Amino acid sequence: PLFESKCYACHGPEKHRGDYRLDLRDHALRGGDSGAPGIVPGDPTQSSVLRLILLPRDHDDAMPPEGKPGLTPAEILAIAHWIQAGAPFDPPS
């Protein structure tokens, strides 16, 4: 799956950067240190995950951070569609 290959190294079962996890639905929805909801099912525009992915790669808050492989336009679109569809867990692949 997409999150497993691109995000779990920092936001999965082993690490929880920013106190955020994408491998557990409750954590993914709640968000991390920022206090903003990570994923708002049905509303990609209010989901921090998508906002951070869409930031310019050189922005301090951009995800994935500098030095990590970025997401392709197709992967970003898959995440947006997944959130729009209600963010059913299993995350998009």
PDB file of C-alpha atoms in Angstrom:
ATOM      1  CA  PRO A   1       0.000   0.000   0.000  1.00  0.00           C
ATOM      2  CA  LEU A   2       0.968   3.593  -0.637  1.00  0.00           C
ATOM      3  CA  PHE A   3       1.200   4.774   2.968  1.00  0.00           C
ATOM      4  CA  GLU A   4       3.212   1.709   3.933  1.00  0.00           C
ATOM      5  CA  SER A   5       5.802   2.298   1.219  1.00  0.00           C
ATOM      6  CA  LYS A   6       5.989   6.101   1.443  1.00  0.00           C
ATOM      7  CA  CYS A   7       4.974   7.101   4.983  1.00  0.00           C
ATOM      8  CA  TYR A   8       5.326   4.327   7.564  1.00  0.00           C
ATOM      9  CA  ALA A   9       9.075   4.810   7.982  1.00  0.00           C
ATOM     10  CA  CYS A  10       8.252   7.992   9.925  1.00  0.00           C
ATOM     11  CA  HIS A  11       4.524   7.586  10.703  1.00  0.00           C
ATOM     12  CA  GLY A  12       4.005   3.874  11.216  1.00  0.00           C
ATOM     13  CA  PRO A  13       4.299   1.192  13.867  1.00  0.00           C
ATOM     14  CA  GLU A  14       7.996   1.817  14.605  1.00  0.00           C
ATOM     15  CA  LYS A  15       8.228   5.627  14.526  1.00  0.00           C
ATOM     16  CA  HIS A  16       5.647   8.295  15.286  1.00  0.00           C
ATOM     17  CA  ARG A  17       7.198  11.558  14.130  1.00  0.00           C
ATOM     18  CA  GLY A  18       5.126  14.518  15.173  1.00  0.00           C
ATOM     19  CA  ASP A  19       3.136  12.074  17.326  1.00  0.00           C
ATOM     20  CA  TYR A  20       1.350  10.960  14.140  1.00  0.00           C
ATOM     21  CA  ARG A  21       0.636   7.489  12.813  1.00  0.00           C
ATOM     22  CA  LEU A  22      -0.939   6.447   9.533  1.00  0.00           C
ATOM     23  CA  ASP A  23      -1.115   2.739  10.289  1.00  0.00           C
ATOM     24  CA  LEU A  24      -3.972   3.033  12.798  1.00  0.00           C
ATOM     25  CA  ARG A  25      -7.265   4.617  11.741  1.00  0.00           C
ATOM     26  CA  ASP A  26      -7.943   6.464  15.012  1.00  0.00           C
ATOM     27  CA  HIS A  27      -4.460   8.022  15.008  1.00  0.00           C
ATOM     28  CA  ALA A  28      -4.630   8.866  11.301  1.00  0.00           C
ATOM     29  CA  LEU A  29      -7.922  10.694  11.739  1.00  0.00           C
ATOM     30  CA  ARG A  30      -6.962  12.491  14.946  1.00  0.00           C
ATOM     31  CA  GLY A  31      -3.708  13.959  13.702  1.00  0.00           C
ATOM     32  CA  GLY A  32      -0.496  14.645  15.566  1.00  0.00           C
ATOM     33  CA  ASP A  33       1.285  17.461  17.350  1.00  0.00           C
ATOM     34  CA  SER A  34      -0.234  20.168  15.155  1.00  0.00           C
ATOM     35  CA  GLY A  35      -3.690  19.528  16.579  1.00  0.00           C
ATOM     36  CA  ALA A  36      -5.197  19.569  13.089  1.00  0.00           C
ATOM     37  CA  PRO A  37      -7.080  16.461  11.959  1.00  0.00           C
ATOM     38  CA  GLY A  38      -4.845  14.269   9.820  1.00  0.00           C
ATOM     39  CA  ILE A  39      -7.649  12.863   7.711  1.00  0.00           C
ATOM     40  CA  VAL A  40     -11.209  14.152   7.533  1.00  0.00           C
ATOM     41  CA  PRO A  41     -13.208  11.400   5.824  1.00  0.00           C
ATOM     42  CA  GLY A  42     -15.069  12.834   2.856  1.00  0.00           C
ATOM     43  CA  ASP A  43     -13.174  16.146   2.895  1.00  0.00           C
ATOM     44  CA  PRO A  44      -9.686  16.171   1.377  1.00  0.00           C
ATOM     45  CA  THR A  45      -9.467  19.971   1.691  1.00  0.00           C
ATOM     46  CA  GLN A  46      -9.651  19.749   5.502  1.00  0.00           C
ATOM     47  CA  SER A  47      -7.205  16.833   5.772  1.00  0.00           C
ATOM     48  CA  SER A  48      -3.727  17.824   6.956  1.00  0.00           C
ATOM     49  CA  VAL A  49      -2.199  14.783   5.275  1.00  0.00           C
ATOM     50  CA  LEU A  50      -3.152  16.064   1.832  1.00  0.00           C
ATOM     51  CA  ARG A  51      -2.266  19.677   2.654  1.00  0.00           C
ATOM     52  CA  LEU A  52       1.242  18.655   3.733  1.00  0.00           C
ATOM     53  CA  ILE A  53       1.710  16.453   0.676  1.00  0.00           C
ATOM     54  CA  LEU A  54       0.733  19.348  -1.605  1.00  0.00           C
ATOM     55  CA  LEU A  55       3.182  21.845  -0.087  1.00  0.00           C
ATOM     56  CA  PRO A  56       6.210  22.742  -2.226  1.00  0.00           C
ATOM     57  CA  ARG A  57       8.963  20.171  -1.645  1.00  0.00           C
ATOM     58  CA  ASP A  58      11.289  22.828  -0.186  1.00  0.00           C
ATOM     59  CA  HIS A  59       8.732  23.944   2.454  1.00  0.00           C
ATOM     60  CA  ASP A  60       9.712  23.044   6.030  1.00  0.00           C
ATOM     61  CA  ASP A  61       6.436  21.181   6.631  1.00  0.00           C
ATOM     62  CA  ALA A  62       6.272  19.354   3.280  1.00  0.00           C
ATOM     63  CA  MET A  63       5.668  15.613   3.358  1.00  0.00           C
ATOM     64  CA  PRO A  64       7.526  13.549   2.623  1.00  0.00           C
ATOM     65  CA  PRO A  65      10.453  15.681   3.801  1.00  0.00           C
ATOM     66  CA  GLU A  66      13.494  16.581   1.729  1.00  0.00           C
ATOM     67  CA  GLY A  67      15.636  13.555   0.988  1.00  0.00           C
ATOM     68  CA  LYS A  68      12.679  11.154   0.910  1.00  0.00           C
ATOM     69  CA  PRO A  69      11.019  10.104  -2.350  1.00  0.00           C
ATOM     70  CA  GLY A  70       8.060  12.312  -3.175  1.00  0.00           C
ATOM     71  CA  LEU A  71       4.663  11.137  -4.291  1.00  0.00           C
ATOM     72  CA  THR A  72       3.672  11.060  -7.926  1.00  0.00           C
ATOM     73  CA  PRO A  73       0.656  13.030  -9.137  1.00  0.00           C
ATOM     74  CA  ALA A  74      -1.226   9.717  -9.503  1.00  0.00           C
ATOM     75  CA  GLU A  75      -0.415   8.787  -5.887  1.00  0.00           C
ATOM     76  CA  ILE A  76      -1.563  12.194  -4.625  1.00  0.00           C
ATOM     77  CA  LEU A  77      -4.784  11.856  -6.605  1.00  0.00           C
ATOM     78  CA  ALA A  78      -5.318   8.360  -5.165  1.00  0.00           C
ATOM     79  CA  ILE A  79      -5.024   9.768  -1.628  1.00  0.00           C
ATOM     80  CA  ALA A  80      -7.448  12.608  -2.417  1.00  0.00           C
ATOM     81  CA  HIS A  81      -9.980  10.153  -3.907  1.00  0.00           C
ATOM     82  CA  TRP A  82      -9.555   7.797  -0.952  1.00  0.00           C
ATOM     83  CA  ILE A  83     -10.257  10.620   1.519  1.00  0.00           C
ATOM     84  CA  GLN A  84     -13.208  11.816  -0.595  1.00  0.00           C
ATOM     85  CA  ALA A  85     -14.603   8.260  -0.524  1.00  0.00           C
ATOM     86  CA  GLY A  86     -14.631   8.347   3.289  1.00  0.00           C
ATOM     87  CA  ALA A  87     -11.058   7.166   3.960  1.00  0.00           C
ATOM     88  CA  PRO A  88     -11.944   3.509   4.464  1.00  0.00           C
ATOM     89  CA  PHE A  89      -9.051   1.678   6.055  1.00  0.00           C
ATOM     90  CA  ASP A  90      -7.120  -0.072   4.234  1.00  0.00           C
ATOM     91  CA  PRO A  91      -5.328   3.052   2.960  1.00  0.00           C
ATOM     92  CA  PRO A  92      -4.865   3.531  -0.804  1.00  0.00           C
ATOM     93  CA  SER A  93      -2.365   1.458  -2.719  1.00  0.00           C
TER      94      SER A  93
END
